[in-house]
Short mmCIF file of C-alpha atoms in Angstrom, two decimals:
data_model
loop_
_atom_site.label_atom_id
_atom_site.label_comp_id
_atom_site.label_asym_id
_atom_site.label_seq_id
_atom_site.Cartn_x
_atom_site.Cartn_y
_atom_site.Cartn_z
CA MET A 1 -3.32 7.37 -27.89
CA THR A 2 -5.55 5.52 -30.31
CA GLU A 3 -8.87 4.12 -29.14
CA ARG A 4 -8.34 0.80 -27.37
CA GLU A 5 -10.51 -2.16 -26.58
CA PHE A 6 -10.05 -2.73 -22.87
CA THR A 7 -10.23 -6.47 -22.40
CA VAL A 8 -8.23 -8.98 -20.40
CA ALA A 9 -7.00 -10.62 -23.61
CA ALA A 10 -5.86 -7.31 -25.12
CA ALA A 11 -4.02 -6.33 -21.94
CA ASN A 12 -2.22 -9.65 -21.69
CA GLN A 13 -1.19 -9.49 -25.34
CA PHE A 14 0.16 -5.95 -24.89
CA ILE A 15 2.19 -7.03 -21.85
CA LYS A 16 3.64 -9.97 -23.77
CA GLU A 17 4.70 -7.68 -26.61
CA HIS A 18 6.03 -4.74 -24.55
CA ALA A 19 7.44 -6.04 -21.24
CA ALA A 20 10.91 -6.04 -22.81
CA ASP A 21 10.61 -2.29 -23.51
CA VAL A 22 11.00 -1.42 -19.82
CA ASP A 23 14.13 0.45 -18.76
CA THR A 24 15.26 -1.25 -15.53
CA THR A 25 17.67 1.45 -14.33
CA PHE A 26 15.68 2.21 -11.17
CA ARG A 27 13.59 -0.93 -11.00
CA PRO A 28 13.63 -2.79 -7.65
CA GLN A 29 14.04 -6.56 -7.34
CA VAL A 30 12.13 -7.48 -4.16
CA HIS A 31 9.59 -4.65 -4.16
CA PHE A 32 6.76 -5.59 -6.48
CA THR A 33 6.47 -3.76 -9.81
CA ALA A 34 4.31 -4.58 -12.82
CA PRO A 35 5.80 -6.07 -16.03
CA VAL A 36 5.16 -2.77 -17.84
CA GLY A 37 3.03 0.32 -17.27
CA TRP A 38 1.48 2.07 -14.29
CA ILE A 39 0.38 0.64 -10.93
CA ASN A 40 -1.24 2.06 -7.82
CA ASP A 41 -3.31 0.57 -4.98
CA PRO A 42 -2.79 -3.04 -3.88
CA ASN A 43 -6.08 -4.93 -4.26
CA GLY A 44 -7.45 -8.34 -3.41
CA MET A 45 -4.65 -9.41 -1.10
CA VAL A 46 -5.45 -12.98 -0.10
CA TYR A 47 -3.87 -16.33 0.71
CA PHE A 48 -5.27 -18.91 -1.72
CA GLN A 49 -4.10 -22.33 -2.92
CA ASP A 50 -0.85 -22.22 -0.90
CA ALA A 51 0.27 -18.82 -2.20
CA TYR A 52 0.02 -15.13 -1.44
CA HIS A 53 -2.00 -13.35 -4.13
CA LEU A 54 -1.57 -9.65 -4.86
CA PHE A 55 -3.91 -7.87 -7.24
CA TYR A 56 -3.31 -4.21 -8.02
CA GLN A 57 -4.64 -1.20 -9.86
CA TYR A 58 -3.03 -1.40 -13.27
CA TYR A 59 -2.80 0.43 -16.57
CA PRO A 60 -0.41 -1.55 -18.78
CA TYR A 61 -0.55 0.77 -21.81
CA ASP A 62 1.36 3.74 -20.36
CA SER A 63 3.40 4.78 -17.32
CA CYS A 64 0.63 7.13 -16.19
CA TRP A 65 -2.86 6.54 -14.80
CA GLY A 66 -5.50 5.30 -17.23
CA PRO A 67 -8.66 3.14 -17.27
CA MET A 68 -7.92 0.74 -14.45
CA HIS A 69 -7.41 -3.00 -14.82
CA TRP A 70 -6.59 -5.49 -12.08
CA GLY A 71 -3.06 -6.82 -12.44
CA HIS A 72 -2.21 -10.04 -10.61
CA ALA A 73 0.82 -11.75 -9.07
CA ARG A 74 1.53 -14.44 -6.53
CA SER A 75 4.35 -15.42 -4.21
CA THR A 76 5.22 -18.23 -1.82
CA ASP A 77 7.72 -16.23 0.24
CA LEU A 78 6.60 -12.54 0.04
CA VAL A 79 10.00 -11.74 -1.48
CA HIS A 80 9.83 -13.03 -5.06
CA TRP A 81 6.70 -12.54 -7.17
CA GLU A 82 5.38 -14.36 -10.23
CA HIS A 83 3.40 -12.31 -12.74
CA LEU A 84 0.02 -13.81 -13.60
CA PRO A 85 -2.45 -12.83 -16.34
CA VAL A 86 -4.48 -9.65 -15.86
CA ALA A 87 -7.58 -10.55 -13.84
CA LEU A 88 -10.06 -7.77 -14.69
CA ALA A 89 -10.51 -5.17 -17.42
CA SER A 90 -13.14 -2.46 -17.90
CA ASP A 91 -15.14 -4.39 -20.47
CA MET A 92 -18.70 -4.09 -19.13
CA PRO A 93 -21.22 -1.21 -18.92
CA TYR A 94 -20.99 -1.29 -15.11
CA ASP A 95 -17.19 -0.68 -15.12
CA ASN A 96 -16.71 1.14 -18.44
CA ASN A 97 -14.21 3.66 -17.05
CA GLY A 98 -12.23 1.38 -14.82
CA CYS A 99 -12.20 -1.55 -12.44
CA PHE A 100 -11.29 0.40 -9.34
CA SER A 101 -9.96 -0.87 -6.01
CA GLY A 102 -11.41 -3.75 -4.05
CA SER A 103 -10.59 -6.97 -2.25
CA ALA A 104 -10.76 -10.77 -2.28
CA ILE A 105 -12.10 -13.54 -0.10
CA VAL A 106 -12.02 -17.34 -0.27
CA LYS A 107 -15.37 -19.16 -0.16
CA GLY A 108 -15.13 -22.93 -0.47
CA ASP A 109 -12.90 -23.69 -3.45
CA LYS A 110 -13.52 -20.34 -5.15
CA LEU A 111 -11.72 -17.02 -4.98
CA TRP A 112 -14.12 -14.06 -5.00
CA LEU A 113 -13.32 -10.45 -5.88
CA MET A 114 -15.36 -7.38 -4.99
CA TYR A 115 -14.41 -4.21 -6.82
CA THR A 116 -15.67 -0.73 -7.65
CA GLY A 117 -16.92 -0.15 -11.17
CA ASN A 118 -16.26 3.42 -12.23
CA ILE A 119 -18.82 4.66 -14.76
CA VAL A 120 -18.67 7.83 -16.81
CA ASP A 121 -21.88 8.40 -18.77
CA GLU A 122 -22.43 10.27 -22.06
CA ASN A 123 -22.81 13.55 -20.14
CA GLY A 124 -19.45 13.11 -18.42
CA GLU A 125 -21.05 12.42 -15.05
CA ASN A 126 -19.34 9.94 -12.74
CA ARG A 127 -20.85 7.10 -10.70
CA GLN A 128 -19.23 4.39 -8.60
CA ILE A 129 -20.87 1.01 -7.95
CA GLN A 130 -19.79 -2.37 -6.57
CA ASN A 131 -19.36 -5.59 -8.54
CA MET A 132 -18.35 -9.20 -7.94
CA ALA A 133 -16.26 -11.75 -9.85
CA TYR A 134 -15.07 -15.26 -9.00
CA SER A 135 -12.50 -17.85 -10.03
CA THR A 136 -12.01 -21.56 -9.44
CA ASP A 137 -8.31 -21.59 -10.38
CA GLY A 138 -7.32 -18.23 -8.89
CA ILE A 139 -6.23 -16.93 -12.30
CA HIS A 140 -9.21 -16.62 -14.66
CA PHE A 141 -12.20 -14.62 -13.39
CA GLU A 142 -15.85 -14.42 -14.36
CA LYS A 143 -17.94 -11.38 -13.51
CA LEU A 144 -21.37 -12.07 -12.05
CA ALA A 145 -24.37 -11.78 -14.36
CA CYS A 146 -26.21 -9.93 -11.57
CA ASN A 147 -23.65 -7.09 -11.39
CA PRO A 148 -23.75 -4.48 -10.00
CA VAL A 149 -24.43 -5.84 -6.52
CA LEU A 150 -24.51 -2.37 -4.88
CA THR A 151 -25.23 1.06 -6.35
CA GLY A 152 -25.79 4.59 -5.11
CA ALA A 153 -29.41 3.62 -4.43
CA ASP A 154 -28.14 1.42 -1.58
CA LEU A 155 -26.46 4.35 0.18
CA PRO A 156 -28.17 5.89 3.20
CA GLU A 157 -29.27 9.52 3.09
CA GLY A 158 -26.49 12.05 3.34
CA PHE A 159 -23.82 10.22 1.33
CA ASN A 160 -22.48 11.15 -2.11
CA LYS A 161 -23.12 8.58 -4.85
CA PRO A 162 -20.10 9.56 -7.02
CA ASP A 163 -17.76 8.83 -4.09
CA PHE A 164 -18.61 5.24 -3.13
CA ARG A 165 -15.66 2.88 -3.53
CA ASP A 166 -12.96 0.45 -2.39
CA PRO A 167 -14.83 -2.52 -0.82
CA LYS A 168 -12.88 -4.69 1.65
CA LEU A 169 -14.40 -8.10 2.39
CA PHE A 170 -14.31 -10.09 5.61
CA GLU A 171 -16.27 -12.94 7.18
CA LYS A 172 -17.69 -13.08 10.69
CA ASP A 173 -19.95 -15.68 12.29
CA GLY A 174 -20.88 -17.22 8.95
CA ARG A 175 -21.87 -13.94 7.27
CA TYR A 176 -19.94 -11.83 4.78
CA TYR A 177 -19.29 -8.15 5.34
CA SER A 178 -17.77 -5.39 3.28
CA VAL A 179 -16.49 -2.03 4.50
CA ILE A 180 -16.82 0.57 1.74
CA VAL A 181 -16.01 4.29 1.86
CA SER A 182 -18.19 7.21 0.85
CA GLN A 183 -18.12 10.94 1.38
CA HIS A 184 -20.71 12.42 3.72
CA VAL A 185 -22.42 15.68 2.73
CA ASP A 186 -20.66 17.22 5.76
CA GLN A 187 -17.48 16.94 3.64
CA VAL A 188 -15.94 14.24 5.82
CA GLY A 189 -14.98 10.67 5.07
CA ALA A 190 -16.90 7.66 6.31
CA VAL A 191 -16.76 3.87 6.28
CA LEU A 192 -20.06 2.10 5.60
CA LEU A 193 -20.77 -1.53 6.42
CA PHE A 194 -22.68 -3.87 4.08
CA VAL A 195 -23.69 -7.48 4.69
CA SER A 196 -24.39 -10.59 2.59
CA ASP A 197 -25.13 -14.27 3.13
CA ASP A 198 -23.87 -15.45 -0.27
CA LEU A 199 -21.55 -12.72 -1.70
CA GLU A 200 -24.14 -11.98 -4.38
CA LYS A 201 -27.00 -10.18 -2.61
CA TRP A 202 -25.84 -7.27 -0.47
CA GLU A 203 -27.59 -4.76 1.76
CA PHE A 204 -26.62 -1.73 3.82
CA ALA A 205 -25.98 -2.51 7.49
CA SER A 206 -24.62 0.64 9.18
CA VAL A 207 -22.40 3.68 9.18
CA PHE A 208 -19.37 1.87 10.59
CA LEU A 209 -17.32 5.02 11.33
CA LYS A 210 -17.77 8.66 10.34
CA GLY A 211 -14.75 10.95 10.34
CA LEU A 212 -14.16 14.27 12.04
CA PRO A 213 -13.52 17.49 10.04
CA GLU A 214 -9.78 17.44 10.77
CA GLN A 215 -9.54 13.81 9.54
CA GLY A 216 -9.88 14.59 5.85
CA PHE A 217 -12.71 15.37 3.43
CA MET A 218 -12.75 11.86 1.88
CA TRP A 219 -11.41 8.47 2.95
CA GLU A 220 -10.20 5.70 0.65
CA CYS A 221 -9.22 2.03 0.85
CA PRO A 222 -10.72 0.85 4.17
CA ASP A 223 -9.58 -2.38 5.82
CA TYR A 224 -11.05 -3.86 9.00
CA PHE A 225 -9.36 -6.72 10.89
CA GLN A 226 -8.42 -7.98 14.34
CA ILE A 227 -5.03 -8.72 15.87
CA ASP A 228 -5.06 -10.57 19.20
CA GLY A 229 -8.66 -9.49 19.78
CA GLN A 230 -7.97 -5.80 19.09
CA ASP A 231 -10.23 -4.23 16.47
CA LEU A 232 -8.34 -2.17 13.89
CA LEU A 233 -9.57 -0.08 10.96
CA VAL A 234 -7.27 1.29 8.26
CA VAL A 235 -8.24 4.14 5.94
CA SER A 236 -6.37 6.52 3.64
CA PRO A 237 -7.72 10.06 4.17
CA MET A 238 -7.38 12.97 1.78
CA ARG A 239 -6.09 16.14 3.49
CA PHE A 240 -5.84 14.94 7.09
CA LYS A 241 -4.89 18.00 9.17
CA ARG A 242 -1.13 18.34 9.32
CA THR A 243 0.81 18.50 12.61
CA GLU A 244 4.52 19.11 13.18
CA HIS A 245 5.60 15.56 12.29
CA ASP A 246 2.39 13.80 11.20
CA TYR A 247 0.08 13.82 8.16
CA ALA A 248 2.42 15.93 6.03
CA ASN A 249 1.62 14.23 2.72
CA ILE A 250 -1.29 15.47 0.65
CA ASN A 251 -2.98 12.16 1.51
CA SER A 252 -2.22 9.93 4.49
CA SER A 253 -2.80 6.38 5.69
CA VAL A 254 -3.98 5.91 9.25
CA ILE A 255 -5.03 3.12 11.56
CA PHE A 256 -7.84 3.45 14.09
CA SER A 257 -7.76 1.20 17.13
CA GLY A 258 -10.91 0.62 19.12
CA LYS A 259 -13.76 -1.79 19.56
CA VAL A 260 -16.65 -2.83 17.33
CA ASP A 261 -20.10 -2.72 18.87
CA TRP A 262 -21.54 -5.69 16.97
CA GLU A 263 -25.08 -5.00 18.16
CA ARG A 264 -25.04 -1.50 16.69
CA LEU A 265 -22.53 -2.49 13.98
CA GLU A 266 -20.35 0.53 14.73
CA PHE A 267 -16.61 0.94 15.13
CA VAL A 268 -15.89 2.85 18.35
CA ALA A 269 -12.54 4.53 17.76
CA GLU A 270 -10.22 5.02 20.73
CA ASP A 271 -7.04 6.14 18.98
CA VAL A 272 -5.74 7.03 15.52
CA LYS A 273 -2.16 6.95 14.27
CA GLU A 274 -0.36 7.63 11.01
CA ILE A 275 0.97 4.28 9.78
CA ASP A 276 4.06 5.51 7.96
CA HIS A 277 6.07 8.78 8.17
CA GLY A 278 7.77 8.65 4.78
CA GLN A 279 6.88 10.44 1.56
CA ASP A 280 5.56 7.39 -0.33
CA PHE A 281 3.01 5.19 1.41
CA TYR A 282 -0.67 4.98 0.47
CA ALA A 283 -3.69 2.66 0.27
CA PRO A 284 -2.35 -0.20 2.41
CA GLN A 285 -4.23 -3.49 2.39
CA THR A 286 -3.79 -6.59 4.53
CA LEU A 287 -4.38 -10.33 4.40
CA GLU A 288 -4.31 -13.13 6.95
CA ASP A 289 -2.18 -16.10 5.92
CA LYS A 290 -2.39 -19.77 6.87
CA ASP A 291 -0.29 -19.12 9.98
CA GLY A 292 -2.62 -16.38 11.19
CA ARG A 293 -0.18 -13.60 10.38
CA ARG A 294 -1.56 -10.23 9.30
CA ILE A 295 0.50 -9.09 6.26
CA MET A 296 0.32 -5.52 4.92
CA ILE A 297 1.43 -4.04 1.58
CA ALA A 298 0.97 -0.41 0.44
CA TRP A 299 1.48 1.54 -2.76
CA GLN A 300 4.96 3.08 -2.50
CA GLN A 301 4.02 6.30 -4.20
CA MET A 302 1.76 9.30 -3.57
CA TRP A 303 -0.83 11.15 -5.61
CA GLY A 304 0.06 14.60 -6.88
CA ARG A 305 3.77 13.84 -7.46
CA ASN A 306 5.93 13.71 -10.53
CA ILE A 307 7.42 10.26 -11.19
CA PRO A 308 10.88 10.23 -12.83
CA THR A 309 10.42 6.85 -14.54
CA HIS A 310 7.43 8.28 -16.39
CA GLU A 311 9.21 11.52 -17.26
CA LEU A 312 12.24 9.58 -18.53
CA LYS A 313 10.00 7.24 -20.57
CA HIS A 314 11.13 4.09 -18.79
CA ALA A 315 7.73 2.48 -19.54
CA TRP A 316 6.86 1.78 -15.87
CA ALA A 317 5.78 3.72 -12.80
CA GLY A 318 4.94 2.71 -9.25
CA SER A 319 5.84 -0.08 -6.87
CA MET A 320 4.62 -1.68 -3.68
CA THR A 321 6.26 -1.46 -0.28
CA PHE A 322 8.14 -4.46 0.95
CA PRO A 323 5.55 -6.57 2.84
CA ARG A 324 5.24 -6.14 6.60
CA GLU A 325 3.70 -8.34 9.24
CA LEU A 326 1.54 -6.42 11.71
CA ARG A 327 1.73 -7.43 15.37
CA LEU A 328 0.59 -6.04 18.69
CA ARG A 329 3.23 -5.82 21.39
CA ASP A 330 2.37 -4.29 24.77
CA GLY A 331 -0.77 -2.92 23.13
CA LEU A 332 1.22 -1.05 20.46
CA LEU A 333 1.29 -1.78 16.74
CA GLN A 334 4.51 -3.29 15.44
CA GLN A 335 5.63 -3.76 11.82
CA VAL A 336 8.03 -6.60 10.99
CA PHE A 337 9.68 -7.49 7.68
CA PRO A 338 8.74 -11.15 6.91
CA LEU A 339 12.19 -12.26 5.78
CA GLU A 340 12.03 -15.82 7.17
CA LYS A 341 12.09 -17.37 3.69
CA ALA A 342 14.57 -14.91 2.21
CA GLU A 343 18.22 -15.76 1.72
CA LEU A 344 20.45 -13.07 3.23
CA LYS A 345 24.13 -12.94 2.32
CA LEU A 346 26.17 -11.04 4.92
CA LEU A 347 28.35 -8.40 3.28
CA GLN A 348 29.83 -6.70 6.34
CA SER A 349 29.20 -6.05 10.01
CA ALA A 350 30.65 -3.96 12.83
CA GLU A 351 30.17 -3.57 16.58
CA ALA A 352 31.53 -0.49 18.35
CA GLU A 353 30.59 2.87 19.88
CA GLN A 354 31.33 4.45 16.52
CA VAL A 355 30.40 2.49 13.40
CA SER A 356 31.14 3.24 9.76
CA LEU A 357 30.17 1.02 6.85
CA GLU A 358 30.37 1.63 3.11
CA GLU A 359 29.08 -0.43 0.18
CA VAL A 360 28.38 0.08 -3.51
CA LEU A 361 24.81 -1.08 -4.09
CA SER A 362 24.04 -3.50 -6.89
CA GLY A 363 21.13 -5.51 -5.51
CA PRO A 364 18.63 -5.25 -2.66
CA ILE A 365 20.23 -4.63 0.74
CA HIS A 366 19.04 -5.33 4.30
CA LEU A 367 20.63 -3.16 7.02
CA LEU A 368 20.11 -3.88 10.72
CA LEU A 369 21.23 -1.63 13.59
CA GLU A 370 20.83 -2.63 17.22
CA GLY A 371 21.88 -0.53 20.19
CA VAL A 372 21.10 2.95 21.46
CA VAL A 373 22.21 5.53 18.88
CA GLU A 374 23.11 9.11 19.88
CA LYS A 375 23.41 10.45 16.35
CA GLY A 376 24.24 9.27 12.87
CA SER A 377 23.37 9.19 9.20
CA LEU A 378 22.76 6.80 6.36
CA ILE A 379 23.59 8.34 2.98
CA ILE A 380 22.79 6.71 -0.36
CA GLY A 381 24.31 8.16 -3.52
CA SER A 382 27.08 10.71 -3.92
CA GLU A 383 27.80 14.22 -2.76
CA GLN A 384 25.95 15.63 -5.78
CA ASP A 385 22.99 13.22 -5.75
CA LYS A 386 21.90 11.69 -2.45
CA LEU A 387 19.17 10.54 -0.11
CA ILE A 388 19.83 11.00 3.61
CA LEU A 389 18.36 9.31 6.67
CA SER A 390 19.71 11.06 9.77
CA TYR A 391 19.18 11.04 13.53
CA GLN A 392 20.10 13.84 15.92
CA ASP A 393 18.48 15.50 18.95
CA ASP A 394 15.72 12.86 19.05
CA ILE A 395 14.60 13.60 15.46
CA LEU A 396 14.80 11.01 12.70
CA ALA A 397 14.73 12.75 9.29
CA LEU A 398 14.26 11.32 5.80
CA ASP A 399 15.62 13.94 3.39
CA ARG A 400 15.22 13.95 -0.42
CA THR A 401 16.38 17.57 -0.95
CA GLY A 402 19.79 16.39 -2.20
CA LEU A 403 18.44 14.34 -5.10
CA ALA A 404 19.29 15.47 -8.62
CA LEU A 405 15.99 14.07 -9.93
CA ALA A 406 13.68 16.06 -7.68
CA ILE A 407 10.29 14.69 -6.65
CA LYS A 408 7.76 17.43 -6.01
CA GLY A 409 4.18 17.25 -4.79
CA GLU A 410 1.02 19.34 -4.60
CA GLU A 411 1.50 20.00 -0.87
CA LYS A 412 1.59 23.67 0.11
CA VAL A 413 4.49 22.87 2.44
CA SER A 414 7.33 20.80 0.99
CA VAL A 415 7.53 17.16 2.05
CA GLU A 416 10.95 16.54 0.51
CA LYS A 417 12.07 16.16 4.13
CA ARG A 418 9.89 14.23 6.58
CA THR A 419 10.64 13.96 10.29
CA LEU A 420 9.75 11.69 13.17
CA ALA A 421 10.17 12.58 16.87
CA LEU A 422 11.58 9.79 19.07
CA SER A 423 12.43 9.53 22.74
CA SER A 424 15.34 7.29 21.73
CA LEU A 425 16.60 5.28 18.77
CA TYR A 426 17.57 1.71 19.71
CA LYS A 427 16.83 -0.33 16.60
CA LEU A 428 16.70 0.44 12.90
CA GLU A 429 15.94 -1.97 10.06
CA VAL A 430 16.28 -0.79 6.46
CA ILE A 431 15.67 -2.31 3.03
CA VAL A 432 17.21 -0.52 0.04
CA ASP A 433 16.11 -1.90 -3.32
CA GLY A 434 16.38 -0.07 -6.63
CA HIS A 435 14.39 3.15 -6.20
CA ALA A 436 12.72 2.04 -2.94
CA LEU A 437 13.63 2.56 0.71
CA ASP A 438 11.70 1.05 3.64
CA VAL A 439 12.66 1.84 7.24
CA LEU A 440 11.37 0.23 10.44
CA VAL A 441 12.16 2.05 13.68
CA ASN A 442 12.42 0.70 17.24
CA ASP A 443 11.10 -2.82 16.67
CA GLY A 444 8.73 -1.54 14.00
CA ARG A 445 6.87 0.89 16.27
CA GLU A 446 7.31 3.45 13.48
CA SER A 447 8.11 3.25 9.77
CA LEU A 448 9.19 5.47 6.88
CA SER A 449 8.86 4.60 3.19
CA THR A 450 10.11 6.60 0.24
CA THR A 451 11.32 6.45 -3.34
CA PHE A 452 14.46 7.99 -4.86
CA TYR A 453 16.06 7.96 -8.29
CA ILE A 454 19.87 8.15 -8.43
CA GLU A 455 21.36 7.80 -11.92
CA GLY A 456 25.05 7.45 -11.03
CA GLU A 457 26.85 5.20 -8.59
CA ARG A 458 24.64 4.17 -5.66
CA ARG A 459 27.04 4.11 -2.73
CA LEU A 460 25.71 3.43 0.76
CA HIS A 461 27.57 5.10 3.63
CA LEU A 462 26.65 4.55 7.28
CA ASP A 463 28.19 6.65 10.04
CA LEU A 464 26.81 6.57 13.57
CA GLN A 465 27.70 7.07 17.21
CA GLY A 466 26.18 5.06 20.04
CA GLN A 467 25.85 5.45 23.78
CA ASP A 468 27.31 1.95 24.08
CA ARG A 469 28.30 -0.67 21.56
CA VAL A 470 26.09 -0.65 18.48
CA LEU A 471 25.83 -3.66 16.17
CA ALA A 472 25.42 -2.97 12.47
CA SER A 473 25.08 -5.67 9.82
CA LEU A 474 24.67 -5.23 6.07
CA SER A 475 23.32 -8.13 3.99
CA GLU A 476 22.26 -8.70 0.39
CA ILE A 477 18.76 -10.09 -0.17
CA LEU A 478 18.97 -12.94 -2.66
#
């Protein structure tokens, strides 16, 4: 590729000229995708000026990773998204090799962004530092003249300066905090806490949480928040130790529950759980909306995988999961699809001990099953090209081995089939949309997210057997 000038104006002009080049064969309708090009981590999720704002890691010029920009979109219903101009480009010395992941916060009438500037110097050495930008209209952003606001010099002893990234902002008791990850010299991940009174001058506060050896050699994309008084900390570890059903992907996303000791400024972890058991779920980020709901979106992809839309030159790659509201119920985390503002058109339903439904898919579909299931399967595609979600002997399996367009990863053990052990299956909620599948299990106590690329007819076939009467309904999301 020829040498480019990475500016916001250049990126927006390229999008305007090339968005029509995208091949939409696999493109979803209610899972967010960029107008053209590559996306990864969700960034800067925030509720501002009566809308949900989603920023994201973005390279508009190709369907593969490149010098990162911040793409931008907004929505009023979490179902339909409006593309907005690119917010950030790597146009300054302190972010010359990419505006990496970060977050947003509202202060007064301004929207503030904190992001990692990735710097590669003339010797090829890499550094990561933290920068700030702000906007009064939520669309056009100005980087602070005092950038960077944090550098490797602000790290405590024992932490690696090249691995210092992904700030997530929050406010508590009138002060601003940011959780940022770094790698400890012990080759474990850690979340560090920084504090500011004005979002411009920052200082190190504490090691918020340091990982254990089996919890991965580096963490990414931290997010601290509370739900009903419960302290929660999300991170995405690299190479979390695999168990029979958990942490199978090369990188995982986990949630720690515990309690923050605000005198010592430390997160005291009591439990850790993998958030999603599918093949494609990484770097989740959350926001709190005007109703106090905690909404989560993740990148519906995984590092180290081939992506068919890139290989087929469709001019786009990557999507976001369908948004989920996080709740606590009986002390357990629950994920819920926020479909209150969506229009659902019922296509078919059935209620019996044995249920069979079939539908040719043209648009996004919402499937709801209620009732105790003994065994069954959901097949999308055809006999020669299919994705299978099956349940038998207390194991729910998401199987991509039957796909003609295979998706392979760098894992030493194949993850084309991922499994989840259950004591029973009594509720299943599924969204199928283009190349994306999201599954919530047993009132959202578990979830599985994946991608699949079927070129021929996309036929959905449901066949299940219940212990009693099972209700199944299939609706189109409009």
